[in-house]
Amino acid sequence: MRMRILAKCLTLCLLFLCNYLSLGQTQGQDTNAQIERRVDNILAKMTLENKIRLIGGYDDMLVHAIPSVGFPQLRTADGPEGVRTWGPETAYAAGIALAATWNPDMARRLGESMGSDARAEGVHILLAPGVNIVRAPMDGRDFEYFGEDPFLASRIAVPFIQGVQSKGVVATVKHFAANNLEYGRSYVSSDMDERTLREIYLPAFEAAVKEAHVGSVMSALNLVNGEYAAENRHLNVDILKGEWGFDGILMSDWGAVHNGVASANAGLDLEMASGQFMSLETLLPAIESGKVSESTIDDKVRRIIRTAVRFGFLDREQLDVNIPLFNRAANKIALDSARESITLLKNEGHVLPLDRAKIKTIAVIGPNAWPAFPGGGGSSQVLPFAPVSILQGIADATDAKVLYARGLSADAAGLPLENDVYAKTVYGNALERAATNDVWGGPETVKIEAYTDKDFSGTPKILHSRRIDAAHLHTPIVVGGSIRYTASFTPIFSESHLFLISVQAEDSYKLWVNGEQVLEKKAGYDSQSTNWIELPLERDKTASIRIDYVPSQGHPQISLGVLPESQLVSEEAKRIAKQADAVIVSVGFDPSVECEGHERPFALPWGQDRLIQTISALNKRTIVTLTSGGNVDMRPWLDRVPALVHTWYPGQQGGTALAEIIFGDRSPEGHLPVTFDRSWEDSPVHNSYYAPLTKQGEIPRVTYSEGVFVGYRYYTSKNITPQFPFGFGLSYTNFSFTHLVVTPATSKVDDYSVDFDVTNIGKVSGSDVAQLYVGDPSSAVIRPEKELKGFDKVRLEPGQTKHISIKLDSRSFAYWDVIHSAWHVDPGRFTIYVGDSSENTPLKTDIVLKR
Ligand code: BGC
């Protein structure tokens, strides 16, 4: 036995030594030629079966080891909020927040820190960053991405990737490409013209490949122009591997492969999370019959081995136990990422910062004040060691008395993350509250009729009538069928009442009150969050309620609540608001609603508009903080509050960073990486975000009819002012922009240097983001009024001036020429704009590019 173990150890040592000697040494020391020799050596020793085994993942997050050639098992883990190994771990500001820092150096530090975290957890491949362009605020994954602008997204993605990879960890840029919605993300086609694809949706991927030499690319779940991303040769073979020369791993998103042969021939190298389609059963016969060539398989294997060799995975252990998991340095980076991303959007009458000397009592109110919401939901969500909530951050930062009330009824303590539990809690409590407050005229009953089809036809089975009590509606099991609920409600107050209804994301329903349909949710297309409507009701006048509910699965779950408006905001919240010297009202979403796989609503969750209205009417010094991955409908309350701070999803130190800003220890620094529309109807994608309904078997298609005019490109071109423009963010000081000079930088006709000065003209130190936009009014094709082509974040003391110099190259002036399939610069007049948002560009000059 002992001999056998010894022999096994010796074989392993020999294998390792062989690899070590014949294939070079450590990461960074191998030249490309040496790497290729090592790869050839390993490949030559592999059987076809082993090769096919390597190109399909297993156990959800792993890539197979091939022990016979000394190839180790590779471990992947999600990002970008942190390195997700199901906790505890460090949670950083989410992707959109990182973009709001407009600080490539912050992105590099954050990437380095995540790289170290990955090493501390033995992770080889980090599944981050996500660089899909934000089209609409309802996409439940916007919070993971870097905003609406391809240039900003590129400048954040490149240093982030370089930071991760500097620690010997492969970064994965995802989701390639045009994954810009979450409803139907696995079956909707993103359709657009080639110019839009090249100018808006691909540049961040291109920069990741060409500049950051990203080790891995993840293809998207969706279709692009009618072909699954994993089967899209134009994207994968022509562009990624051809034009851009990508020589790393192209992996699929989890479950995004539908046809093993098509994907194998379309450039996909690794099927995740398992080799379900690129399997022995599919590929061996396909190779035999010539449908897939063995060299195609070899190329995939070569890429996987090449990447492993390049990152040193064959030469050292990936797990580094000397890196602390509970890491103070990482915690500081999490804090810095929050500090630089939190964005001040409104500050009327300089209500902020609060003066510690004058504020004796602060009321902290709202569902987002506690607990902490470091990130949105889905695969990026990490479980931090000790996240700091807004309530704790404020309380830790002041000697004033801090009073707290959630303000709205329902899911008070420890919000569960499972969506179904959440729904139950909300409605359980909503109804409980209703019941205990005697707002039901009761006793009321509900009739439950189950139908065997989805159309409510035929004779229903009346399950039973039961009293509505403090629980969610009873849900019979109706596989493939539908349920009708009929109930009545007799109010004891004459006032507006909130009807709240919640189901699972793929379910659908219609709600009628007094014979009129008042709410509808279509299957899959709408978010999983609670839907609500306010209706006036009269005391003692019984209202009829009917719900036609079509559950998507065998275990349906529906909850209904009715709340009189006067009972919505709690008495405690009103009382503490009245007596406080200032109020922080913290509203927004949470990971169960703003979440991968779902859309979230444009409106704030139920009751929150009313909470802000009620509290701001009681206390003039009401500061709203907003937790979300992007914009929300602010029309119901923005005019009524003096201050609004957007916290995004700020990571584990969000509460600390917010408190520093509230009390003026630091000036806010964040600037918007997305345009905030006034209303959803104003958005340039309003008519093209949801795919028109299709017949069974047809692909739902979203046509990107706005073309390149996404976000500020639309608003500046149409001369419409949005709620808050792209690039906007207030500080506690002011800045001036002067002395713009544009000069040729080299003898090339399209190399320029743009020079100008930024001065802090206020009384405190602070930072601003100087932004350079280029316009091409004499172009042969229609182009946006302004496009971001450079920026520089400056931190200045009062009175200090900094000279800034930004270089422009030919790509800064170019558009994608569809006729020649190339970037092209039209000679003629160009306008250079400089300022600190897409709307505020006080410096402007024209230059003429000669032929
Ligand atoms: C997501 C990817 C993620 C993967 C693994 C997929 O559902 O779209 O972004 O990396 O799961 O968790």
mmCIF file of N, CA and C and ligand atoms in Angstrom, residues 61 78 127 141 174-175 185 218 221 253-254 379 596, ligand 1:
data_model
loop_
_atom_site.group_PDB
_atom_site.id
_atom_site.type_symbol
_atom_site.label_atom_id
_atom_site.label_comp_id
_atom_site.label_asym_id
_atom_site.label_seq_id
_atom_site.Cartn_x
_atom_site.Cartn_y
_atom_site.Cartn_z
ATOM 1 N N MET A 61 -19.305 25.235 -11.759
ATOM 2 C CA MET A 61 -18.333 26.316 -11.892
ATOM 3 C C MET A 61 -16.931 25.832 -12.267
ATOM 4 N N ASP A 78 -18.030 33.949 -9.863
ATOM 5 C CA ASP A 78 -18.645 35.158 -10.397
ATOM 6 C C ASP A 78 -18.092 36.425 -9.770
ATOM 7 N N LEU A 127 -15.441 35.631 -13.338
ATOM 8 C CA LEU A 127 -16.445 35.886 -14.383
ATOM 9 C C LEU A 127 -16.889 37.351 -14.337
ATOM 10 N N ARG A 141 -30.074 43.809 -14.583
ATOM 11 C CA ARG A 141 -28.625 43.650 -14.404
ATOM 12 C C ARG A 141 -27.849 44.927 -14.692
ATOM 13 N N LYS A 174 -17.884 39.980 -20.197
ATOM 14 C CA LYS A 174 -19.158 39.345 -20.569
ATOM 15 C C LYS A 174 -20.227 40.413 -20.773
ATOM 16 N N HIS A 175 -21.333 40.163 -21.392
ATOM 17 C CA HIS A 175 -21.764 38.983 -22.103
ATOM 18 C C HIS A 175 -21.760 39.361 -23.567
ATOM 19 N N ARG A 185 -34.189 36.641 -21.588
ATOM 20 C CA ARG A 185 -32.802 36.850 -22.004
ATOM 21 C C ARG A 185 -32.225 35.667 -22.776
ATOM 22 N N MET A 218 -17.003 35.790 -22.279
ATOM 23 C CA MET A 218 -18.201 34.951 -22.127
ATOM 24 C C MET A 218 -19.238 35.389 -23.151
ATOM 25 N N LEU A 221 -26.343 34.966 -23.560
ATOM 26 C CA LEU A 221 -27.448 34.014 -23.643
ATOM 27 C C LEU A 221 -28.352 34.292 -24.842
ATOM 28 N N ASP A 253 -22.142 31.468 -21.843
ATOM 29 C CA ASP A 253 -22.840 31.743 -20.592
ATOM 30 C C ASP A 253 -23.486 30.424 -20.149
ATOM 31 N N TRP A 254 -23.903 30.381 -18.919
ATOM 32 C CA TRP A 254 -24.418 29.133 -18.340
ATOM 33 C C TRP A 254 -25.727 28.731 -19.046
ATOM 34 N N SER A 379 -26.277 36.276 -10.041
ATOM 35 C CA SER A 379 -24.983 35.592 -9.932
ATOM 36 C C SER A 379 -23.876 36.485 -9.403
ATOM 37 N N GLU A 596 -30.687 39.782 -11.595
ATOM 38 C CA GLU A 596 -30.477 39.014 -12.836
ATOM 39 C C GLU A 596 -31.703 38.146 -13.146
HETATM 40 C C1 BGC B 1 -24.943 34.671 -15.816
HETATM 41 C C2 BGC B 1 -23.447 34.905 -15.917
HETATM 42 C C3 BGC B 1 -22.761 34.190 -14.784
HETATM 43 C C4 BGC B 1 -23.106 32.723 -14.848
HETATM 44 C C5 BGC B 1 -22.452 31.885 -13.771
HETATM 45 C C6 BGC B 1 -25.269 33.207 -15.736
HETATM 46 O O1 BGC B 1 -26.624 33.031 -15.465
HETATM 47 O O2 BGC B 1 -25.583 35.258 -16.927
HETATM 48 O O3 BGC B 1 -23.169 36.282 -15.865
HETATM 49 O O4 BGC B 1 -21.372 34.415 -14.872
HETATM 50 O O5 BGC B 1 -24.525 32.577 -14.714
HETATM 51 O O6 BGC B 1 -22.984 32.122 -12.536
#
